[in-house]
Amino acid sequence: MAHDPQGPRLPAARGPVSAAVRAYLSGTGALPAADTVAAAAPYGDDLQLALYLCYELHYRGFAGVDPDREWDPDLLRVRAALEHLFLTALREDTPVHASVDEALADLLVEPVEGAGVSHFLSGEGERWQVREYAVQRSLYHLKEADPHAWVLPRLSGRAKAAMAAVEFDEWGGGRPERVHAQLFADLMTDLDLDTAYGRYLDVACAETLATVNLMSLLGLHRSLRGALVGHFAAVEITSSPGSRRLAEAMRRTDAGPAAEHFYDEHVEADAVHEQVVRHEVIEGLLADEPHLASDVVFGLDVTGFLEDRLADRLLAAWRKGESSLRPASQESAGDGAAARPESEKVDIS
Ligand SMILES: [Fe+2]
Ligand SMILES: [Fe+2]
């Protein structure tokens, strides 16, 4: 059995399901039993980490894990059960609009002043909170736009051409130093963070894992291509105003030029991407496949639903002066992280 010699370290388990998946990947144990999987809370640390472990095999894998585990049928069966729990909960819990137009229109309604993470960080965020935000977001931004690439073979004509054009920009337009994942790594360097892929998986909260798992879920299933397009549109359309505030936060906390540049770049780029996604990707897809409209709406709305859950988690911690991160070395037995002293800030240096 071949093992990837390099790659991120497997993270610590967060409960019985992630413990079993982790053991299976490292060749030291069996997959979780069906009733153990069925008992996992859909948004909890245990299920979200187990799902994340399964998905990461499609990106960079883990050090010491056989890359062929990616297509292990037994593991895929477990993944499907985890996905079913997650997707069922999302479909039940996400308030959805009646039409694509209504969902799109609502994206542009700004949250009440101070209610969003970018409002908080631009108004009163301190350097440690800006760093924590970068740590949480690093799980996505270090593979920015990668989950969306899976939709390309599933599109055609206008939608495909436009989606590829936006992805080309996300991947630097042919220039490696301008790949957005690289721009984010440069931001992390400014903030004295480790830019290694997967470095902060252990400390990312379940709400962060859920936002990234959503992208992988939608990207990996052709049946969810409409929702993937809706998700991508939600990200691009809300990015420009949010990025403006985050650029302010970087300036206000003297984060550094690369940190400012990442968000400045997104103010510019995503103002253009918004128009392309709206008028070419969504309209192009629905011209070809009008029956996917309700899936596009779901993708638009579920993105906001999970982003709001993450924002609530971050702001609840920060307003109390507490870290939003999980303690790095903790191997939790259940779904919740143990309480920790109020003053303790997780060491992310
Ligand atoms: Fe980007
Ligand atoms: Fe973009």
CSV table of C-alpha atoms and ligand atoms in Angstrom, one decimal:
chain,number,residue,atom,x,y,z
A,1,MET,CA,0.0,0.0,0.0
A,2,ALA,CA,1.5,3.3,-1.0
A,3,HIS,CA,1.4,6.2,1.5
A,4,ASP,CA,1.7,9.8,0.8
A,5,PRO,CA,5.0,10.7,2.5
A,6,GLN,CA,4.0,14.4,2.7
A,7,GLY,CA,0.9,16.4,3.3
A,8,PRO,CA,-0.9,17.7,6.3
A,9,ARG,CA,-0.9,15.8,9.5
A,10,LEU,CA,-4.1,14.0,10.4
A,11,PRO,CA,-5.9,16.1,13.0
A,12,ALA,CA,-7.0,14.9,16.4
A,13,ALA,CA,-10.4,13.2,16.5
A,14,ARG,CA,-13.4,15.0,17.9
A,15,GLY,CA,-15.7,12.1,18.8
A,16,PRO,CA,-16.3,8.4,17.9
A,17,VAL,CA,-17.0,8.9,14.2
A,18,SER,CA,-14.0,11.1,13.4
A,19,ALA,CA,-11.9,8.8,15.6
A,20,ALA,CA,-12.8,5.7,13.6
A,21,VAL,CA,-12.4,7.4,10.2
A,22,ARG,CA,-9.0,8.8,11.4
A,23,ALA,CA,-7.9,5.3,12.5
A,24,TYR,CA,-9.1,3.8,9.2
A,25,LEU,CA,-7.1,6.3,7.2
A,26,SER,CA,-4.0,5.7,9.2
A,27,GLY,CA,-4.5,1.9,9.0
A,28,THR,CA,-4.9,1.3,12.7
A,29,GLY,CA,-8.7,0.7,13.0
A,30,ALA,CA,-12.1,-0.1,11.5
A,31,LEU,CA,-14.6,2.4,10.0
A,32,PRO,CA,-17.4,3.5,12.3
A,33,ALA,CA,-20.5,1.3,12.7
A,34,ALA,CA,-23.6,2.5,11.0
A,35,ASP,CA,-25.4,3.3,14.2
A,36,THR,CA,-22.5,5.3,15.5
A,37,VAL,CA,-22.6,7.4,12.3
A,38,ALA,CA,-26.4,7.8,12.5
A,39,ALA,CA,-26.1,9.1,16.1
A,40,ALA,CA,-23.8,12.0,15.1
A,41,ALA,CA,-25.1,15.5,15.3
A,42,PRO,CA,-25.2,17.0,11.7
A,43,TYR,CA,-23.4,20.2,12.6
A,44,GLY,CA,-21.3,18.9,15.4
A,45,ASP,CA,-17.5,18.7,15.5
A,46,ASP,CA,-17.5,14.9,15.2
A,47,LEU,CA,-19.5,14.6,12.0
A,48,GLN,CA,-18.0,17.7,10.4
A,49,LEU,CA,-14.4,16.6,11.0
A,50,ALA,CA,-15.2,13.0,9.8
A,51,LEU,CA,-16.7,14.5,6.6
A,52,TYR,CA,-13.8,16.9,6.2
A,53,LEU,CA,-11.3,14.0,6.5
A,54,CYS,CA,-13.2,12.1,3.7
A,55,TYR,CA,-13.3,15.1,1.4
A,56,GLU,CA,-9.7,16.1,2.0
A,57,LEU,CA,-8.6,12.9,0.2
A,58,HIS,CA,-9.9,14.6,-3.0
A,59,TYR,CA,-7.6,17.6,-2.4
A,60,ARG,CA,-4.2,17.1,-0.9
A,61,GLY,CA,-4.7,14.0,1.3
A,62,PHE,CA,-2.8,13.5,4.5
A,63,ALA,CA,0.8,12.5,5.3
A,64,GLY,CA,1.0,8.7,5.8
A,65,VAL,CA,-2.4,8.0,4.2
A,66,ASP,CA,-2.7,5.9,1.1
A,67,PRO,CA,-3.9,8.2,-1.7
A,68,ASP,CA,-6.1,5.4,-3.1
A,69,ARG,CA,-8.3,5.7,0.0
A,70,GLU,CA,-9.9,8.5,-2.1
A,71,TRP,CA,-11.9,5.8,-3.9
A,72,ASP,CA,-12.2,3.2,-1.2
A,73,PRO,CA,-15.8,1.9,-1.5
A,74,ASP,CA,-16.2,1.2,2.3
A,75,LEU,CA,-15.1,4.7,3.1
A,76,LEU,CA,-17.3,6.2,0.4
A,77,ARG,CA,-20.3,4.4,2.0
A,78,VAL,CA,-19.5,6.1,5.3
A,79,ARG,CA,-19.1,9.4,3.5
A,80,ALA,CA,-22.5,9.0,1.9
A,81,ALA,CA,-24.1,8.4,5.3
A,82,LEU,CA,-22.4,11.5,6.7
A,83,GLU,CA,-23.4,13.5,3.7
A,84,HIS,CA,-27.0,12.3,4.0
A,85,LEU,CA,-27.2,13.5,7.6
A,86,PHE,CA,-25.6,16.9,6.8
A,87,LEU,CA,-27.6,17.5,3.6
A,88,THR,CA,-30.9,16.5,5.2
A,89,ALA,CA,-30.3,18.9,8.1
A,90,LEU,CA,-29.4,21.7,5.7
A,91,ARG,CA,-32.5,21.1,3.6
A,92,GLU,CA,-34.7,21.2,6.7
A,93,ASP,CA,-33.1,24.1,8.4
A,94,THR,CA,-32.4,26.6,5.5
A,95,PRO,CA,-35.1,29.1,4.9
A,96,VAL,CA,-35.3,29.3,1.1
A,97,HIS,CA,-36.6,32.0,-1.2
A,98,ALA,CA,-39.4,31.4,-3.7
A,99,SER,CA,-37.2,32.3,-6.7
A,100,VAL,CA,-33.7,32.8,-7.9
A,101,ASP,CA,-34.4,36.6,-8.4
A,102,GLU,CA,-35.7,37.0,-4.8
A,103,ALA,CA,-32.7,35.1,-3.4
A,104,LEU,CA,-30.3,37.2,-5.4
A,105,ALA,CA,-32.0,40.4,-4.4
A,106,ASP,CA,-31.8,39.5,-0.7
A,107,LEU,CA,-28.0,38.9,-0.9
A,108,LEU,CA,-27.5,42.6,-1.4
A,109,VAL,CA,-29.4,43.6,1.7
A,110,GLU,CA,-26.7,44.5,4.2
A,111,PRO,CA,-26.8,43.0,7.6
A,112,VAL,CA,-27.7,45.4,10.5
A,113,GLU,CA,-24.6,47.5,11.1
A,114,GLY,CA,-22.3,45.6,13.4
A,115,ALA,CA,-24.1,42.3,12.9
A,116,GLY,CA,-21.6,40.7,10.5
A,117,VAL,CA,-18.0,39.6,11.1
A,118,SER,CA,-16.6,42.0,8.6
A,119,HIS,CA,-18.5,44.9,10.3
A,120,PHE,CA,-17.1,43.8,13.7
A,121,LEU,CA,-13.5,43.5,12.5
A,122,SER,CA,-13.5,46.8,10.6
A,123,GLY,CA,-15.1,48.6,13.5
A,124,GLU,CA,-13.5,47.2,16.6
A,125,GLY,CA,-11.5,44.1,15.7
A,126,GLU,CA,-8.2,43.6,17.4
A,127,ARG,CA,-5.1,42.0,15.9
A,128,TRP,CA,-5.7,38.7,17.7
A,129,GLN,CA,-9.2,38.5,16.3
A,130,VAL,CA,-8.0,39.4,12.8
A,131,ARG,CA,-5.5,36.5,13.1
A,132,GLU,CA,-8.1,34.1,14.3
A,133,TYR,CA,-10.3,35.1,11.4
A,134,ALA,CA,-7.4,34.3,9.0
A,135,VAL,CA,-6.8,31.0,10.8
A,136,GLN,CA,-10.5,29.9,10.4
A,137,ARG,CA,-10.7,31.0,6.8
A,138,SER,CA,-7.4,29.4,5.9
A,139,LEU,CA,-9.1,26.1,5.5
A,140,TYR,CA,-10.9,27.5,2.4
A,141,HIS,CA,-8.7,30.3,1.2
A,142,LEU,CA,-5.6,28.0,0.9
A,143,LYS,CA,-7.6,26.0,-1.7
A,144,GLU,CA,-9.6,29.0,-2.9
A,145,ALA,CA,-11.8,28.2,-5.9
A,146,ASP,CA,-10.7,24.5,-6.0
A,147,PRO,CA,-14.0,23.0,-4.9
A,148,HIS,CA,-15.8,24.9,-7.6
A,149,ALA,CA,-13.6,23.4,-10.3
A,150,TRP,CA,-15.5,20.1,-10.1
A,151,VAL,CA,-18.6,21.7,-11.6
A,152,LEU,CA,-16.8,22.6,-14.9
A,153,PRO,CA,-17.4,19.3,-16.7
A,154,ARG,CA,-21.0,19.4,-15.7
A,155,LEU,CA,-21.7,22.7,-17.4
A,156,SER,CA,-21.8,23.7,-21.0
A,157,GLY,CA,-21.9,26.7,-23.3
A,158,ARG,CA,-22.3,30.2,-21.6
A,159,ALA,CA,-22.3,28.8,-18.1
A,160,LYS,CA,-19.1,26.8,-18.6
A,161,ALA,CA,-17.2,29.6,-20.4
A,162,ALA,CA,-18.1,32.1,-17.7
A,163,MET,CA,-17.4,29.8,-14.8
A,164,ALA,CA,-14.0,29.0,-16.3
A,165,ALA,CA,-13.2,32.7,-16.8
A,166,VAL,CA,-13.9,33.4,-13.1
A,167,GLU,CA,-11.9,30.4,-12.0
A,168,PHE,CA,-9.0,31.5,-14.2
A,169,ASP,CA,-8.9,34.8,-12.3
A,170,GLU,CA,-9.1,33.0,-8.9
A,171,TRP,CA,-6.1,30.9,-10.0
A,172,GLY,CA,-4.1,34.0,-10.9
A,173,GLY,CA,-4.8,34.4,-14.6
A,174,GLY,CA,-1.7,32.3,-15.5
A,175,ARG,CA,0.6,34.0,-12.9
A,176,PRO,CA,1.4,31.9,-9.8
A,177,GLU,CA,2.1,34.8,-7.6
A,178,ARG,CA,-1.4,36.1,-8.2
A,179,VAL,CA,-3.2,32.8,-7.4
A,180,HIS,CA,-5.7,33.9,-4.7
A,181,ALA,CA,-4.6,31.0,-2.5
A,182,GLN,CA,-1.1,32.4,-2.7
A,183,LEU,CA,-2.4,35.9,-2.0
A,184,PHE,CA,-4.0,34.5,1.2
A,185,ALA,CA,-0.8,32.7,2.2
A,186,ASP,CA,0.9,36.1,1.8
A,187,LEU,CA,-1.7,37.6,4.1
A,188,MET,CA,-1.0,34.9,6.6
A,189,THR,CA,2.7,35.7,6.5
A,190,ASP,CA,1.9,39.3,7.3
A,191,LEU,CA,0.0,38.1,10.3
A,192,ASP,CA,2.8,35.8,11.5
A,193,LEU,CA,0.8,32.7,10.8
A,194,ASP,CA,2.0,29.4,9.3
A,195,THR,CA,1.0,29.1,5.7
A,196,ALA,CA,1.3,25.3,5.5
A,197,TYR,CA,-1.8,23.7,3.9
A,198,GLY,CA,-4.0,22.2,6.6
A,199,ARG,CA,-1.9,23.5,9.5
A,200,TYR,CA,-4.9,24.9,11.4
A,201,LEU,CA,-7.4,22.1,10.8
A,202,ASP,CA,-7.2,21.1,14.5
A,203,VAL,CA,-8.2,24.5,15.8
A,204,ALA,CA,-10.9,25.4,13.3
A,205,CYS,CA,-14.4,25.2,14.8
A,206,ALA,CA,-17.2,23.0,13.5
A,207,GLU,CA,-18.9,26.0,11.9
A,208,THR,CA,-15.9,26.7,9.8
A,209,LEU,CA,-15.6,23.0,8.8
A,210,ALA,CA,-19.3,23.1,7.7
A,211,THR,CA,-18.7,26.0,5.3
A,212,VAL,CA,-15.9,24.2,3.6
A,213,ASN,CA,-17.7,20.8,3.7
A,214,LEU,CA,-20.6,22.4,1.9
A,215,MET,CA,-18.4,23.4,-1.0
A,216,SER,CA,-16.9,19.9,-1.3
A,217,LEU,CA,-20.3,18.3,-1.0
A,218,LEU,CA,-21.8,20.5,-3.8
A,219,GLY,CA,-18.7,20.2,-6.0
A,220,LEU,CA,-18.4,16.5,-5.8
A,221,HIS,CA,-22.0,15.6,-6.7
A,222,ARG,CA,-23.2,16.2,-10.3
A,223,SER,CA,-26.7,16.0,-8.9
A,224,LEU,CA,-26.0,19.2,-6.9
A,225,ARG,CA,-24.5,21.2,-9.7
A,226,GLY,CA,-27.3,23.8,-9.5
A,227,ALA,CA,-26.7,24.3,-5.8
A,228,LEU,CA,-22.9,24.6,-6.5
A,229,VAL,CA,-23.6,27.4,-8.9
A,230,GLY,CA,-25.9,29.1,-6.4
A,231,HIS,CA,-23.3,28.7,-3.7
A,232,PHE,CA,-20.5,30.2,-5.9
A,233,ALA,CA,-22.8,33.1,-6.9
A,234,ALA,CA,-23.5,33.8,-3.2
A,235,VAL,CA,-19.8,33.9,-2.4
A,236,GLU,CA,-18.9,36.2,-5.3
A,237,ILE,CA,-21.9,38.6,-4.9
A,238,THR,CA,-21.3,39.1,-1.1
A,239,SER,CA,-17.6,39.2,-1.4
A,240,SER,CA,-17.0,42.8,-2.6
A,241,PRO,CA,-18.7,44.7,0.2
A,242,GLY,CA,-17.4,42.3,2.8
A,243,SER,CA,-13.9,42.5,1.4
A,244,ARG,CA,-14.0,46.3,1.6
A,245,ARG,CA,-14.6,46.1,5.3
A,246,LEU,CA,-12.0,43.4,5.8
A,247,ALA,CA,-9.4,45.6,4.0
A,248,GLU,CA,-10.3,48.4,6.4
A,249,ALA,CA,-9.8,45.9,9.3
A,250,MET,CA,-6.3,45.0,8.0
A,251,ARG,CA,-5.4,48.7,7.6
A,252,ARG,CA,-6.7,49.6,11.1
A,253,THR,CA,-4.8,46.8,12.8
A,254,ASP,CA,-1.6,47.4,10.7
A,255,ALA,CA,-1.8,43.8,9.4
A,256,GLY,CA,0.6,44.5,6.6
A,257,PRO,CA,0.5,45.2,2.8
A,258,ALA,CA,-0.2,41.7,1.7
A,259,ALA,CA,-3.0,41.4,4.1
A,260,GLU,CA,-4.6,44.6,2.8
A,261,HIS,CA,-3.9,43.5,-0.8
A,262,PHE,CA,-5.8,40.2,-0.5
A,263,TYR,CA,-9.0,42.0,0.4
A,264,ASP,CA,-8.4,45.0,-1.9
A,265,GLU,CA,-8.0,42.6,-4.7
A,266,HIS,CA,-11.3,41.0,-3.9
A,267,VAL,CA,-13.1,44.3,-3.8
A,268,GLU,CA,-12.1,44.8,-7.4
A,269,ALA,CA,-12.2,41.3,-8.8
A,270,ASP,CA,-15.5,40.3,-7.2
A,271,ALA,CA,-17.3,43.3,-8.4
A,272,VAL,CA,-16.6,41.9,-11.9
A,273,HIS,CA,-17.1,38.3,-10.9
A,274,GLU,CA,-20.5,39.2,-9.5
A,275,GLN,CA,-21.8,40.4,-12.8
A,276,VAL,CA,-20.3,37.4,-14.7
A,277,VAL,CA,-21.8,34.8,-12.3
A,278,ARG,CA,-25.2,36.5,-12.2
A,279,HIS,CA,-25.6,37.0,-15.9
A,280,GLU,CA,-23.6,34.3,-17.5
A,281,VAL,CA,-23.2,31.4,-15.1
A,282,ILE,CA,-26.6,31.4,-13.5
A,283,GLU,CA,-28.6,32.6,-16.5
A,284,GLY,CA,-26.6,30.3,-18.8
A,285,LEU,CA,-27.2,27.3,-16.6
A,286,LEU,CA,-30.9,28.0,-16.2
A,287,ALA,CA,-31.3,28.6,-20.0
A,288,ASP,CA,-29.9,25.1,-20.5
A,289,GLU,CA,-31.5,23.4,-17.5
A,290,PRO,CA,-34.4,25.5,-16.2
A,291,HIS,CA,-35.5,22.6,-13.8
A,292,LEU,CA,-32.4,23.4,-11.7
A,293,ALA,CA,-33.8,26.8,-10.5
A,294,SER,CA,-34.8,25.5,-7.1
A,295,ASP,CA,-31.3,23.9,-6.6
A,296,VAL,CA,-29.7,27.3,-7.5
A,297,VAL,CA,-32.0,28.9,-4.8
A,298,PHE,CA,-30.9,26.3,-2.3
A,299,GLY,CA,-27.3,26.9,-3.0
A,300,LEU,CA,-27.7,30.7,-2.7
A,301,ASP,CA,-29.6,30.4,0.6
A,302,VAL,CA,-27.7,27.5,2.3
A,303,THR,CA,-24.5,29.5,1.9
A,304,GLY,CA,-25.9,32.4,3.9
A,305,PHE,CA,-27.3,29.9,6.5
A,306,LEU,CA,-23.9,28.4,7.2
A,307,GLU,CA,-22.1,31.7,7.0
A,308,ASP,CA,-24.5,33.2,9.6
A,309,ARG,CA,-23.9,30.2,11.9
A,310,LEU,CA,-20.1,30.8,11.6
A,311,ALA,CA,-20.5,34.5,12.2
A,312,ASP,CA,-22.6,33.9,15.4
A,313,ARG,CA,-20.0,31.5,16.7
A,314,LEU,CA,-17.1,34.0,16.1
A,315,LEU,CA,-18.9,37.0,17.4
A,316,ALA,CA,-20.2,35.3,20.5
A,317,ALA,CA,-16.6,34.3,21.4
A,318,TRP,CA,-15.0,37.6,20.5
A,319,ARG,CA,-17.6,39.8,22.3
A,320,LYS,CA,-16.7,38.0,25.5
A,321,GLY,CA,-13.0,38.4,24.8
A,322,GLU,CA,-12.6,34.7,24.2
A,323,SER,CA,-10.9,32.7,21.5
A,324,SER,CA,-13.1,31.3,18.7
A,325,LEU,CA,-10.6,28.5,18.1
A,326,ARG,CA,-10.4,25.0,19.6
A,327,PRO,CA,-7.5,24.2,21.8
A,328,ALA,CA,-4.9,22.7,19.5
A,329,SER,CA,-4.0,19.5,21.4
A,330,GLN,CA,-7.4,18.6,22.8
A,331,GLU,CA,-8.8,15.3,21.7
A,332,SER,CA,-12.4,15.7,22.6
A,333,ALA,CA,-14.5,12.8,23.5
A,334,GLY,CA,-17.8,14.4,22.5
A,335,ASP,CA,-19.1,17.0,20.2
A,336,GLY,CA,-18.4,20.1,22.3
A,337,ALA,CA,-15.0,21.5,23.2
A,338,ALA,CA,-14.3,21.6,26.9
A,339,ALA,CA,-14.6,24.9,28.7
A,340,ARG,CA,-11.4,26.7,29.1
A,341,PRO,CA,-10.2,29.6,31.1
A,342,GLU,CA,-11.7,32.9,29.9
A,343,SER,CA,-8.4,34.6,29.5
A,344,GLU,CA,-6.8,31.8,27.5
A,345,LYS,CA,-6.0,32.5,23.9
A,346,VAL,CA,-5.1,29.6,21.7
A,347,ASP,CA,-1.4,29.7,20.7
A,348,ILE,CA,-1.4,30.1,16.9
A,349,SER,CA,2.0,31.5,16.7
B,1,FE,FE,-10.7,35.0,-4.9
B,2,FE,FE,-14.0,36.0,-7.0
